[in-house]
């Protein structure tokens, strides 16, 4: 399928996990993809892997999305190199779990700075080219934890719930310019982020998933590609849960 041919996509946190699969999926549909990550090696290797399948369809940019000034600078480079932006996927995210009683201020700040302020920084940086595009799309990767909360993840829950509120406000602000903004809320997806969890936690989560299996990065990539594509032109301000039925 080449429904994203000639589109330019920016995917943050594209070096591994869900973001890497999203970048690959968008490239497979014809988009040229800026793979953004704070880790130069991982975004470089993600780009190499994309080139092996889809030559010339990706470029790597290392930046910390929490750094407002650095994001504006990298956006200028991306626009210079790729000539515009049609799709922005805010996927970069971290966890610093702990019960509130023990959560340190720096754990709160680090998670909010990456997961929520990071999206503010990139939307600010790419807003003009997205408005110039005839099919501007913003897709924010939230989480079911932003919808239902989770003990030990007050910072992460707040960041993802905030991202959902941000999604709806941006959807309203940019609707007049035909830019859509939606969120995808993954459930439990098998990646490096979730592999750190103890087996007992994984089993407890599995018991709450009606489809009785963990998701894969490709499940999220398929939802993102749908929202990025022409079939989703009339969908904005929505949260699509891709969670095996966890939050129905
Ligand atoms: P991951 O930890 O495997 O990958 C995250 C990527 O984001 C890495 O490439 C990392 O370098 C990058 N990143 C982190 N902080 C950054 C920063 N400040 N600036 C630039 N890049 C940064 O995580 P995973 O599992 O692929 O998650 C991706 C997104 O999906 C995150 O936003 C996460 O919160 C969300 N999510 C994941 C779920 C899961 O079960 N894996 C469930 C629900 C949401």
CSV table of C-alpha atoms and ligand atoms in Angstrom, one decimal:
chain,number,residue,atom,x,y,z
A,1,UNK,CA,0.0,0.0,0.0
A,2,UNK,CA,1.4,3.5,-0.8
A,3,UNK,CA,-1.4,5.7,0.6
A,4,UNK,CA,1.3,7.9,2.3
A,5,UNK,CA,3.4,8.4,-0.8
A,6,UNK,CA,5.1,11.9,-0.9
A,7,UNK,CA,4.1,12.5,2.8
A,8,UNK,CA,6.8,13.4,5.3
A,9,UNK,CA,6.4,11.9,8.8
A,10,UNK,CA,8.2,12.7,12.0
A,11,UNK,CA,8.3,10.0,14.6
A,12,UNK,CA,9.7,10.7,18.1
A,13,UNK,CA,11.2,7.8,20.1
A,14,UNK,CA,11.6,6.0,16.8
A,15,UNK,CA,14.8,4.2,17.7
A,16,UNK,CA,13.2,1.1,19.2
A,17,UNK,CA,10.0,-0.5,20.4
A,18,UNK,CA,6.7,1.0,19.2
A,19,UNK,CA,8.2,4.1,17.6
A,20,UNK,CA,10.6,2.0,15.5
A,21,UNK,CA,7.7,-0.1,14.2
A,22,UNK,CA,5.6,3.0,13.5
A,23,UNK,CA,8.4,4.5,11.5
A,24,UNK,CA,8.8,1.3,9.5
A,25,UNK,CA,5.1,1.1,8.8
A,26,UNK,CA,4.8,4.7,7.6
A,27,UNK,CA,7.9,4.1,5.4
A,28,UNK,CA,6.3,0.9,4.0
A,29,UNK,CA,3.3,3.1,2.9
A,30,UNK,CA,5.5,5.5,1.0
A,31,UNK,CA,6.2,8.2,3.6
A,32,UNK,CA,9.7,9.7,4.1
A,33,UNK,CA,10.3,9.4,7.8
A,34,UNK,CA,12.4,11.5,10.2
A,35,UNK,CA,13.3,9.1,13.0
A,36,UNK,CA,13.8,11.1,16.1
A,37,UNK,CA,15.3,9.8,19.3
A,38,UNK,CA,17.5,11.0,22.1
A,39,UNK,CA,19.8,8.1,21.4
A,40,UNK,CA,21.9,8.6,18.2
A,41,UNK,CA,22.8,4.9,17.9
A,42,UNK,CA,19.3,3.6,18.2
A,43,UNK,CA,17.8,6.1,15.7
A,44,UNK,CA,20.7,5.4,13.3
A,45,UNK,CA,20.1,1.6,13.5
A,46,UNK,CA,16.4,2.1,13.0
A,47,UNK,CA,17.1,4.1,9.9
A,48,UNK,CA,19.5,1.5,8.6
A,49,UNK,CA,16.8,-1.2,9.0
A,50,UNK,CA,14.2,0.9,7.2
A,51,UNK,CA,16.7,1.6,4.3
A,52,UNK,CA,17.3,-2.1,3.9
A,53,UNK,CA,13.6,-2.6,3.1
A,54,UNK,CA,12.7,0.8,1.8
A,55,UNK,CA,15.8,2.6,0.4
A,56,UNK,CA,16.0,6.3,1.0
A,57,UNK,CA,12.8,6.5,3.0
A,58,UNK,CA,14.2,7.5,6.4
A,59,UNK,CA,16.7,9.9,8.1
A,60,UNK,CA,17.9,9.9,11.7
A,61,UNK,CA,17.8,12.9,14.1
A,62,UNK,CA,19.1,12.7,17.7
A,63,UNK,CA,17.4,15.1,20.1
A,64,UNK,CA,15.9,15.1,23.6
A,65,UNK,CA,12.2,16.0,23.1
A,66,UNK,CA,12.1,17.6,26.5
A,67,UNK,CA,14.6,20.3,25.4
A,68,UNK,CA,12.4,23.0,23.9
A,69,UNK,CA,15.2,24.9,22.2
A,70,UNK,CA,16.9,21.8,20.8
A,71,UNK,CA,13.6,20.6,19.4
A,72,UNK,CA,13.0,23.9,17.5
A,73,UNK,CA,16.6,23.5,16.1
A,74,UNK,CA,16.2,19.9,14.9
A,75,UNK,CA,12.8,20.8,13.4
A,76,UNK,CA,14.5,23.4,11.2
A,77,UNK,CA,17.0,20.7,10.0
A,78,UNK,CA,14.2,18.2,9.3
A,79,UNK,CA,12.2,20.8,7.3
A,80,UNK,CA,15.4,21.8,5.4
A,81,UNK,CA,16.2,18.1,4.6
A,82,UNK,CA,12.7,16.7,3.9
A,83,UNK,CA,10.9,19.9,2.8
A,84,UNK,CA,7.9,19.9,5.1
A,85,UNK,CA,5.9,17.8,7.6
A,86,UNK,CA,2.5,16.1,7.0
A,87,UNK,CA,2.5,13.6,9.9
A,88,UNK,CA,3.8,14.1,13.5
A,89,UNK,CA,3.8,11.0,15.8
A,90,UNK,CA,4.6,11.9,19.4
A,91,UNK,CA,5.7,8.5,20.7
A,92,UNK,CA,8.8,9.3,22.9
A,93,UNK,CA,8.0,8.3,26.4
A,94,UNK,CA,9.6,7.1,29.7
A,95,UNK,CA,8.5,5.6,33.0
A,96,UNK,CA,10.0,6.3,36.5
A,97,UNK,CA,7.6,4.1,38.5
A,98,UNK,CA,7.2,4.2,42.3
A,99,UNK,CA,4.5,4.6,44.9
A,100,UNK,CA,3.7,8.3,45.6
A,101,UNK,CA,5.1,8.0,49.1
A,102,UNK,CA,8.5,7.3,47.7
A,103,UNK,CA,8.4,9.1,44.3
A,104,UNK,CA,11.1,11.8,44.0
A,105,UNK,CA,10.4,15.2,42.5
A,106,UNK,CA,12.9,14.4,39.8
A,107,UNK,CA,10.9,11.3,38.8
A,108,UNK,CA,7.8,13.4,38.5
A,109,UNK,CA,9.6,16.1,36.5
A,110,UNK,CA,11.5,13.7,34.1
A,111,UNK,CA,8.3,11.8,33.1
A,112,UNK,CA,6.2,15.0,32.7
A,113,UNK,CA,9.0,16.7,30.8
A,114,UNK,CA,9.4,13.9,28.2
A,115,UNK,CA,5.8,12.5,27.9
A,116,UNK,CA,3.8,15.7,28.0
A,117,UNK,CA,6.1,18.7,27.5
A,118,UNK,CA,7.9,16.8,24.8
A,119,UNK,CA,4.6,16.8,22.8
A,120,UNK,CA,4.1,20.5,23.4
A,121,UNK,CA,7.6,21.1,22.1
A,122,UNK,CA,7.2,19.1,18.9
A,123,UNK,CA,3.7,20.4,18.1
A,124,UNK,CA,5.0,24.0,18.5
A,125,UNK,CA,8.0,23.2,16.3
A,126,UNK,CA,6.0,21.5,13.5
A,127,UNK,CA,2.7,23.4,13.7
A,128,UNK,CA,3.3,25.7,10.7
A,129,UNK,CA,4.4,23.0,8.2
A,130,UNK,CA,1.5,20.8,9.4
A,131,UNK,CA,-0.9,23.7,8.8
A,132,UNK,CA,0.6,24.2,5.3
A,133,UNK,CA,0.1,20.5,4.5
A,134,UNK,CA,-3.2,19.5,2.9
A,135,UNK,CA,-3.4,16.5,5.1
A,136,UNK,CA,-1.8,17.4,8.4
A,137,UNK,CA,-2.0,14.7,11.1
A,138,UNK,CA,-0.8,14.6,14.7
A,139,UNK,CA,-0.9,11.3,16.5
A,140,UNK,CA,0.0,11.2,20.2
A,141,UNK,CA,0.9,7.9,21.8
A,142,UNK,CA,-0.9,8.0,25.2
A,143,UNK,CA,-1.6,4.9,27.3
A,144,UNK,CA,-4.5,3.0,28.9
A,145,UNK,CA,-2.8,4.1,32.2
A,146,UNK,CA,-3.8,7.7,31.3
A,147,UNK,CA,-7.4,6.5,31.1
A,148,UNK,CA,-7.7,4.2,34.2
A,149,UNK,CA,-4.7,5.2,36.4
A,150,UNK,CA,-2.3,2.7,38.0
A,151,UNK,CA,-0.8,2.4,41.5
A,152,UNK,CA,2.9,3.2,41.3
A,153,UNK,CA,2.6,5.3,38.2
A,154,UNK,CA,1.2,8.6,39.4
A,155,UNK,CA,3.7,10.5,37.2
A,156,UNK,CA,3.1,8.4,34.1
A,157,UNK,CA,-0.7,8.4,34.5
A,158,UNK,CA,-0.7,12.2,34.9
A,159,UNK,CA,1.5,12.6,31.9
A,160,UNK,CA,-0.6,10.4,29.6
A,161,UNK,CA,-4.0,11.8,30.9
A,162,UNK,CA,-2.5,15.3,30.2
A,163,UNK,CA,-1.5,14.1,26.7
A,164,UNK,CA,-5.1,13.2,26.1
A,165,UNK,CA,-6.3,16.6,27.2
A,166,UNK,CA,-3.6,18.2,25.0
A,167,UNK,CA,-4.8,16.1,22.1
A,168,UNK,CA,-8.3,17.4,22.3
A,169,UNK,CA,-7.3,21.0,22.7
A,170,UNK,CA,-4.9,20.8,19.7
A,171,UNK,CA,-7.6,19.0,17.7
A,172,UNK,CA,-10.0,22.0,18.3
A,173,UNK,CA,-7.3,24.6,17.7
A,174,UNK,CA,-6.1,23.2,14.4
A,175,UNK,CA,-9.4,21.8,13.0
A,176,UNK,CA,-9.9,25.0,11.1
A,177,UNK,CA,-6.6,24.3,9.2
A,178,UNK,CA,-7.7,20.7,8.4
A,179,UNK,CA,-5.1,19.3,10.7
A,180,UNK,CA,-6.4,16.3,12.8
A,181,UNK,CA,-5.0,15.4,16.2
A,182,UNK,CA,-5.8,12.0,17.8
A,183,UNK,CA,-4.3,9.8,20.5
A,184,UNK,CA,-3.7,6.1,20.5
A,185,UNK,CA,-3.8,4.5,23.9
A,186,UNK,CA,-1.9,1.2,23.9
A,187,UNK,CA,-2.5,-1.4,26.5
A,188,UNK,CA,0.4,-3.8,27.4
A,189,UNK,CA,2.7,-4.0,24.4
A,190,UNK,CA,5.8,-6.3,24.4
A,191,UNK,CA,8.8,-3.9,24.2
A,192,UNK,CA,12.0,-3.1,26.1
A,193,UNK,CA,9.9,-0.8,28.4
A,194,UNK,CA,7.6,-3.6,29.5
A,195,UNK,CA,10.3,-6.4,29.5
A,196,UNK,CA,11.7,-4.7,32.7
A,197,UNK,CA,8.6,-5.6,34.6
A,198,UNK,CA,8.6,-8.6,37.0
A,199,UNK,CA,6.9,-11.8,35.9
A,200,UNK,CA,4.3,-11.4,38.7
A,201,UNK,CA,3.2,-8.0,37.3
A,202,UNK,CA,3.1,-9.3,33.8
A,203,UNK,CA,0.8,-12.2,34.9
A,204,UNK,CA,-1.5,-9.8,36.8
A,205,UNK,CA,-1.9,-7.6,33.8
A,206,UNK,CA,-2.5,-10.5,31.5
A,207,UNK,CA,-5.4,-11.6,33.7
A,208,UNK,CA,-7.1,-8.3,33.0
A,209,UNK,CA,-6.9,-8.5,29.1
A,210,UNK,CA,-10.0,-10.0,27.6
A,211,UNK,CA,-8.1,-11.1,24.4
A,212,UNK,CA,-5.7,-12.9,26.8
A,213,UNK,CA,-2.5,-11.9,25.1
A,214,UNK,CA,-0.1,-9.0,25.1
A,215,UNK,CA,0.0,-6.6,22.1
A,216,UNK,CA,2.9,-6.2,19.7
A,217,UNK,CA,4.4,-2.9,18.4
A,218,UNK,CA,2.8,-3.7,15.0
A,219,UNK,CA,-0.7,-3.5,16.5
A,220,UNK,CA,0.0,0.1,17.5
A,221,UNK,CA,1.8,0.9,14.2
A,222,UNK,CA,-1.3,-0.3,12.3
A,223,UNK,CA,-3.6,2.1,14.3
A,224,UNK,CA,-1.2,5.0,13.8
A,225,UNK,CA,-1.0,4.3,10.0
A,226,UNK,CA,-4.8,4.3,9.8
A,227,UNK,CA,-5.1,7.6,11.6
A,228,UNK,CA,-2.3,9.0,9.4
A,229,UNK,CA,-3.9,7.9,6.2
A,230,UNK,CA,-6.6,9.4,4.0
A,231,UNK,CA,-9.3,7.1,5.3
A,232,UNK,CA,-9.2,8.9,8.7
A,233,UNK,CA,-9.6,12.4,7.4
A,234,UNK,CA,-12.9,13.0,9.3
A,235,UNK,CA,-11.6,11.7,12.7
A,236,UNK,CA,-10.2,14.2,15.2
A,237,UNK,CA,-9.9,14.6,19.0
A,238,UNK,CA,-10.4,10.9,19.6
A,239,UNK,CA,-8.6,8.4,21.8
A,240,UNK,CA,-8.2,4.9,20.1
A,241,UNK,CA,-7.5,2.3,22.7
A,242,UNK,CA,-5.5,-0.6,21.3
A,243,UNK,CA,-5.4,-2.8,24.4
A,244,UNK,CA,-7.0,-6.2,23.8
A,245,UNK,CA,-10.2,-5.0,25.5
A,246,UNK,CA,-8.6,-3.8,28.8
A,247,UNK,CA,-10.6,-0.6,29.0
A,248,UNK,CA,-13.9,-1.4,27.2
B,1,LIG,P1,10.7,2.1,24.7
B,1,LIG,O1,11.3,2.5,26.0
B,1,LIG,O2,11.0,0.8,24.1
B,1,LIG,O3,11.1,3.2,23.5
B,1,LIG,C1,11.0,4.6,23.8
B,1,LIG,C2,11.8,5.4,22.8
B,1,LIG,O4,11.6,6.8,23.1
B,1,LIG,C3,13.3,5.1,22.8
B,1,LIG,O5,13.7,5.1,21.5
B,1,LIG,C4,13.8,6.2,23.6
B,1,LIG,O6,15.2,6.5,23.2
B,1,LIG,C5,12.9,7.4,23.2
B,1,LIG,N1,12.9,8.5,24.1
B,1,LIG,C6,12.7,8.4,25.5
B,1,LIG,N2,12.8,9.6,26.0
B,1,LIG,C7,13.1,10.4,25.0
B,1,LIG,C8,13.4,11.8,25.0
B,1,LIG,N3,13.4,12.6,26.1
B,1,LIG,N4,13.7,12.4,23.8
B,1,LIG,C9,13.7,11.6,22.7
B,1,LIG,N5,13.5,10.3,22.6
B,1,LIG,C10,13.2,9.7,23.8
B,1,LIG,O7,9.2,2.3,24.8
B,1,LIG,P2,7.9,1.7,24.1
B,1,LIG,O8,7.4,0.6,24.9
B,1,LIG,O9,8.2,1.5,22.6
B,1,LIG,O10,6.8,2.9,24.2
B,1,LIG,C11,6.7,3.9,23.2
B,1,LIG,C12,5.5,4.8,23.7
B,1,LIG,O11,4.3,4.0,23.9
B,1,LIG,C13,5.8,5.6,25.0
B,1,LIG,O12,5.2,6.9,24.9
B,1,LIG,C14,5.1,4.7,26.0
B,1,LIG,O13,4.7,5.5,27.1
B,1,LIG,C15,3.8,4.3,25.2
B,1,LIG,N6,3.2,3.1,25.7
B,1,LIG,C16,3.9,1.9,25.8
B,1,LIG,C17,3.2,0.8,26.3
B,1,LIG,C18,3.9,-0.6,26.3
B,1,LIG,O14,3.2,-1.5,26.9
B,1,LIG,N7,5.0,-0.8,25.8
B,1,LIG,C19,1.8,0.9,26.8
B,1,LIG,C20,1.2,2.2,26.7
B,1,LIG,C21,1.9,3.2,26.2
